[in-house]
CSV table of N, CA and C in Angstrom, one decimal:
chain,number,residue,atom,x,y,z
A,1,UNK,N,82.7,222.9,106.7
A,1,UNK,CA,81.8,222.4,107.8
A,1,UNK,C,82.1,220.9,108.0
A,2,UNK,N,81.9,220.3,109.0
A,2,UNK,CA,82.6,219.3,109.7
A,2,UNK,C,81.0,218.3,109.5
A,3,UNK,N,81.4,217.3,109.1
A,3,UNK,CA,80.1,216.3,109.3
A,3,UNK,C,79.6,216.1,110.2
A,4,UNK,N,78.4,216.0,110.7
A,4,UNK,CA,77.6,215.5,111.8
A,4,UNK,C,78.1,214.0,112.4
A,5,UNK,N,78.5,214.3,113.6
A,5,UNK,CA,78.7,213.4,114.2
A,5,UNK,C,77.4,212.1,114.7
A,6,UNK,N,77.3,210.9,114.4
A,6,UNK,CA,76.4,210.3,114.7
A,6,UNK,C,75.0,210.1,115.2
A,7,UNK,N,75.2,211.6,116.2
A,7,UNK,CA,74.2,211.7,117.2
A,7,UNK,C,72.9,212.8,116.6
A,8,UNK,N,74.4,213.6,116.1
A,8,UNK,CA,73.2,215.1,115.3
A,8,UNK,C,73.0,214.0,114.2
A,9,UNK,N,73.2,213.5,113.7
A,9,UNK,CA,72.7,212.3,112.0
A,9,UNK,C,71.4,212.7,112.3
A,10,UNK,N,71.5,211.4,113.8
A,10,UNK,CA,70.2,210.9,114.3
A,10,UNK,C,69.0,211.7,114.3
A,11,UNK,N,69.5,213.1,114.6
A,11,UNK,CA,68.7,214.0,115.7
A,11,UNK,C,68.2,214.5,114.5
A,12,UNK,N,68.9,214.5,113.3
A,12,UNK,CA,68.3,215.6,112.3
A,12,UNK,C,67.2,214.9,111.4
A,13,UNK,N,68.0,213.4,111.6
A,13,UNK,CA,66.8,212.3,110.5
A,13,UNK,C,65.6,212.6,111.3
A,14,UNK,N,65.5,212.9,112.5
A,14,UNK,CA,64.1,212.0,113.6
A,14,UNK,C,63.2,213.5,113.1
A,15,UNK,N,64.5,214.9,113.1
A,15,UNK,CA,63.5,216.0,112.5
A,15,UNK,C,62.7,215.7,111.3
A,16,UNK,N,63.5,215.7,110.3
A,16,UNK,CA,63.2,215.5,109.0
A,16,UNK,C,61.7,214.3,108.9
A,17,UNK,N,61.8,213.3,109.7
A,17,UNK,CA,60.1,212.5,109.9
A,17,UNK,C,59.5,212.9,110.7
A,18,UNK,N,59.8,214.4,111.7
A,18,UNK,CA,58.9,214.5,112.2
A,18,UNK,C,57.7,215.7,111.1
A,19,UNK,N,58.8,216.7,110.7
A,19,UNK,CA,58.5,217.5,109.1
A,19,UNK,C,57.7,217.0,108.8
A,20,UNK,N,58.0,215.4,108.0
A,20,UNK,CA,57.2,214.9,106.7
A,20,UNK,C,55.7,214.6,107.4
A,21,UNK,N,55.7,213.7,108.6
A,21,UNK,CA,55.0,213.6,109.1
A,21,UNK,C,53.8,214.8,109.5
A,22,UNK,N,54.4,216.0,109.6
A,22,UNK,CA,53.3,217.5,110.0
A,22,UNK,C,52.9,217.4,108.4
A,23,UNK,N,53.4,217.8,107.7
A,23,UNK,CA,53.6,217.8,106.0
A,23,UNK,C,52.0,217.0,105.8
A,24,UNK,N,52.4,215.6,105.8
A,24,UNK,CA,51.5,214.6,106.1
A,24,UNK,C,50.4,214.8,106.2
A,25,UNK,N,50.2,215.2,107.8
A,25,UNK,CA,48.7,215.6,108.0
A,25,UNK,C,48.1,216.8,107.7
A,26,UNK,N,48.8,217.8,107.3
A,26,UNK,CA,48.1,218.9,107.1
A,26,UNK,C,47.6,218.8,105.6
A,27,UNK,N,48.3,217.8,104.7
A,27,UNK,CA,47.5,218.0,103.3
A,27,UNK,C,46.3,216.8,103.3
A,28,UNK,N,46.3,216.4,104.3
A,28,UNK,CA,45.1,215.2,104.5
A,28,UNK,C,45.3,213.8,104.5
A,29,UNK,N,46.8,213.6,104.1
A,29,UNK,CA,47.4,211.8,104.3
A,29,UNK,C,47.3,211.1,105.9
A,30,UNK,N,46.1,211.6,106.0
A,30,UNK,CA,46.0,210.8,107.6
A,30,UNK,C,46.8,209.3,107.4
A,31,UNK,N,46.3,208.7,106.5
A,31,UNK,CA,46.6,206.7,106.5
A,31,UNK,C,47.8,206.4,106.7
A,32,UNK,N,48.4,207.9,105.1
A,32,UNK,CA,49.7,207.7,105.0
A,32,UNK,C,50.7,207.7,106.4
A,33,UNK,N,50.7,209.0,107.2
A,33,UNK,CA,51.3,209.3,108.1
A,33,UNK,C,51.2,208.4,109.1
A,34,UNK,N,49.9,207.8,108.9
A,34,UNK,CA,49.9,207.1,110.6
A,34,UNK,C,50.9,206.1,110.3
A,35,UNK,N,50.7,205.1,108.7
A,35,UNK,CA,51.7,204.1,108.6
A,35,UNK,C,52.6,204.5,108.7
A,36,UNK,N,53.0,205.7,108.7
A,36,UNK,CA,55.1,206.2,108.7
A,36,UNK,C,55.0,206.3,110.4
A,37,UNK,N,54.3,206.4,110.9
A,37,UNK,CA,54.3,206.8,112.5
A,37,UNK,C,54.4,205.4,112.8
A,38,UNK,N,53.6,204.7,112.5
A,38,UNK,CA,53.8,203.2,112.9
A,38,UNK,C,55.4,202.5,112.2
A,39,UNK,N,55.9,202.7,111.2
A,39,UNK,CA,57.3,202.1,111.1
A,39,UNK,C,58.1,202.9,111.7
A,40,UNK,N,58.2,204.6,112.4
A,40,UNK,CA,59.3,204.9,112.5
A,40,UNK,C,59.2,205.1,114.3
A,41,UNK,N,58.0,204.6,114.9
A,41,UNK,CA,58.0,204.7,115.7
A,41,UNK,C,58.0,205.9,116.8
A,42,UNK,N,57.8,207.2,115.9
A,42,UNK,CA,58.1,207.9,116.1
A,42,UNK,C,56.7,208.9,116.9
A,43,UNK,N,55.9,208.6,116.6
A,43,UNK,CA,54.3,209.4,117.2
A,43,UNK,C,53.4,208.3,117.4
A,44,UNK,N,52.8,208.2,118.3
A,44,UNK,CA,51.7,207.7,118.6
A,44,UNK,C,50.4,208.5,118.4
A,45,UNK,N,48.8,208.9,117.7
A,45,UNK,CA,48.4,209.4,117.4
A,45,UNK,C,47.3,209.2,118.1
A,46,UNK,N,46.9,209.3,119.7
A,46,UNK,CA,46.1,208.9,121.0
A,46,UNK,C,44.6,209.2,120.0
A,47,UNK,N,44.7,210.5,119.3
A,47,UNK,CA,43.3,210.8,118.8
A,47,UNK,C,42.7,209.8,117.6
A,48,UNK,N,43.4,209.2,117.1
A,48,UNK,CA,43.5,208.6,115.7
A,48,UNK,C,43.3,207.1,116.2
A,49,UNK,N,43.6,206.5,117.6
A,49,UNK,CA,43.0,205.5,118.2
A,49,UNK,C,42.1,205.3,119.0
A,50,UNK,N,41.8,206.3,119.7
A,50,UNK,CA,40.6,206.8,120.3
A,50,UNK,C,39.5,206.5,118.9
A,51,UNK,N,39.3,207.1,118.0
A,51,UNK,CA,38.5,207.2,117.1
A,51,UNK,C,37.9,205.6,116.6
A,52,UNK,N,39.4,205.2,116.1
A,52,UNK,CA,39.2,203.7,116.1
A,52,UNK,C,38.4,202.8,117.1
A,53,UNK,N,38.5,203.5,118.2
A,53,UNK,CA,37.6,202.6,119.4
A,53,UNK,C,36.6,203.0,119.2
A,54,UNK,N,36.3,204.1,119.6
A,54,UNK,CA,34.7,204.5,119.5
A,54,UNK,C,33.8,204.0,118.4
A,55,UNK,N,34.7,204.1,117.3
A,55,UNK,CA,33.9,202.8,115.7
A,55,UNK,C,34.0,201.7,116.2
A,56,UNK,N,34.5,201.3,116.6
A,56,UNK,CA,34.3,199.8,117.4
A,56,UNK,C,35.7,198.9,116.1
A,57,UNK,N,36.4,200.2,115.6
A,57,UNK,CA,37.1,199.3,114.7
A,57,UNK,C,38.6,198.7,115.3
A,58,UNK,N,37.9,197.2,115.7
A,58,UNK,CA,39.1,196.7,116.5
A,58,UNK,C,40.2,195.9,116.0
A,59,UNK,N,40.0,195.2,114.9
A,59,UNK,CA,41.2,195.0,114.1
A,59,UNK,C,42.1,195.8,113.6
A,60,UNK,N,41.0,197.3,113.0
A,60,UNK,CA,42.3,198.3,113.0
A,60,UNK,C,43.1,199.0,114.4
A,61,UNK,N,42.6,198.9,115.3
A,61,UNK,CA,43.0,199.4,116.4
A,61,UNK,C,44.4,198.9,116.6
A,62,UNK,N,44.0,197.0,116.9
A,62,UNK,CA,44.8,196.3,116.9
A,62,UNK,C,45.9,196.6,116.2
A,63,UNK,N,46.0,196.5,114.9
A,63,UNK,CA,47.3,196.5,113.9
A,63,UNK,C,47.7,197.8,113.8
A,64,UNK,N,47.1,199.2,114.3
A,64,UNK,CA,47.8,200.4,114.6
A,64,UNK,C,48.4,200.5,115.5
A,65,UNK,N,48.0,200.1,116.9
A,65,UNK,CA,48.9,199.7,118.0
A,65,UNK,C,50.2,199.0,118.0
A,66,UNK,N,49.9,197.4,117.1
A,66,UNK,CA,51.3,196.9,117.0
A,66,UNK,C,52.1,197.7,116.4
A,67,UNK,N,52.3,198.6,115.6
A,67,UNK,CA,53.3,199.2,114.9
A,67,UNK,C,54.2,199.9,115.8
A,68,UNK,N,53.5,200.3,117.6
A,68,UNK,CA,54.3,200.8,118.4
A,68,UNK,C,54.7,199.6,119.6
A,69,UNK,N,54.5,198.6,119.5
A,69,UNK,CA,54.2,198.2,120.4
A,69,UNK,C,55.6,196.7,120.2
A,70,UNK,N,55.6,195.8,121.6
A,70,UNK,CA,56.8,194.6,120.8
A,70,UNK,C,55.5,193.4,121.1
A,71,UNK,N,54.0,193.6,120.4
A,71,UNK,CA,52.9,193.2,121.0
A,71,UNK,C,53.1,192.4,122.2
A,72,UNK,N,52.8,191.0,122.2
A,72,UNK,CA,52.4,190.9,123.7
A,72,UNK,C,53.8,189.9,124.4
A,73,UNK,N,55.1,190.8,124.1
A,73,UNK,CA,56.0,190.0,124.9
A,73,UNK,C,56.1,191.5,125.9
A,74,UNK,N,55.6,192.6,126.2
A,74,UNK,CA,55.8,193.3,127.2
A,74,UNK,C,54.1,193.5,127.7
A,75,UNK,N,54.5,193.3,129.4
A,75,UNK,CA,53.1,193.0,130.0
A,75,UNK,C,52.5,194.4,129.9
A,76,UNK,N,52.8,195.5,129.5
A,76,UNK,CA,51.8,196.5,129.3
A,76,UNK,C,50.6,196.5,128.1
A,77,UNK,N,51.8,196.3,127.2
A,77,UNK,CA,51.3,195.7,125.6
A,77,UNK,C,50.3,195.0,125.6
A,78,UNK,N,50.6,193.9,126.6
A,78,UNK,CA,49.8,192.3,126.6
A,78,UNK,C,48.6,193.1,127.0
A,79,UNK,N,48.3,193.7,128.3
A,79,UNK,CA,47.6,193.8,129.1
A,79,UNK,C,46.4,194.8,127.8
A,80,UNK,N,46.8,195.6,127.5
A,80,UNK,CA,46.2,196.3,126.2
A,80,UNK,C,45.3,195.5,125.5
A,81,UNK,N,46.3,194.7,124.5
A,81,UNK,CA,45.9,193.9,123.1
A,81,UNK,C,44.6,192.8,124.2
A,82,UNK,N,44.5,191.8,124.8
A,82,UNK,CA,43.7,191.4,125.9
A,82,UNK,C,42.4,191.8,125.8
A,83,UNK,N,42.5,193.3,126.5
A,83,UNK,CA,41.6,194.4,126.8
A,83,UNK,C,41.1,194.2,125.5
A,84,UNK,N,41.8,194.3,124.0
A,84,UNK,CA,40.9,194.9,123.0
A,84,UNK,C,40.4,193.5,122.2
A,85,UNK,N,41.0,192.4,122.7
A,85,UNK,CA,40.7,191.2,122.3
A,85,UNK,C,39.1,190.9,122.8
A,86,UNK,N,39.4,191.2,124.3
A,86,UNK,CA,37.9,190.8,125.0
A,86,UNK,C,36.7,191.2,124.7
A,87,UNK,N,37.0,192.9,124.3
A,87,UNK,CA,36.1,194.2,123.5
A,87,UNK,C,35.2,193.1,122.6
A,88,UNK,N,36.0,193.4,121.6
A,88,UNK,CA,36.3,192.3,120.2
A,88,UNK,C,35.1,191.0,120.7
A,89,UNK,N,35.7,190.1,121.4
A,89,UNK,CA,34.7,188.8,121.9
A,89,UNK,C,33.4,189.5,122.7
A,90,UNK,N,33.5,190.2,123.4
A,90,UNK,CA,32.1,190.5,123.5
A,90,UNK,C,30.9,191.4,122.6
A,91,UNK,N,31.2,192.0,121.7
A,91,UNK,CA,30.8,192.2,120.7
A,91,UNK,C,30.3,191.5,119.9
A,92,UNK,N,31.1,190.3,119.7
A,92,UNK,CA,30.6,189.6,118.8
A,92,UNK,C,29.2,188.1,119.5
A,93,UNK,N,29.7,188.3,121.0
A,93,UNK,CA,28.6,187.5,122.0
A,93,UNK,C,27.2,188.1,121.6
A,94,UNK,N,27.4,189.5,121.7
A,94,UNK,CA,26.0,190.2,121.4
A,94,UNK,C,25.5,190.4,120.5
A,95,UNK,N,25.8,189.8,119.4
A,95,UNK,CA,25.4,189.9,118.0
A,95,UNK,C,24.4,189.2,117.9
């Protein structure tokens, strides 16, 4: 059998984190998995930041986001982190 050329390497590592990652959440490593999702870039977990907002947990929000993000040198990014900055300062107005 002939070595995987470059491309299947790739295609097979991205399987293999996607595996660990299922692996992950089904035995209960929520934290774990999100951090491997945040270095490998590989899932975004929309429910797992949703949740974060609704707790009003905006520093974590924040630093789960940047793991996918190139923070605020892309204006989508920016426009986001902003949004959750402002959250953040008005929150703390009403206190």
């Amino acid at each position: 059998m002939a070595d995987p050329g470059p491309a299947e390497a790739q295609r097979l590592c991205k399987e293999l984190q996607l595996l660990v990652l299922q692996h992950l959440h089904e035995q209960g490593y929520k934290e774990v998995a999100h951090r491997l999702e945040q270095e490998s870039g590989l899932y975004l977990d929309t429910k797992h930041l949703e949740d974060l907002v609704q707790c009003g947990a905006w520093d974590d929000a924040e630093r789960y986001l940047d793991g996918f993000t190139e923070g605020c040198e892309d204006p989508g990014s920016a426009k986001i982190f902003v949004a959750i900055r402002k959250q953040k300062y008005l929150e703390a107005l009403g206190r």
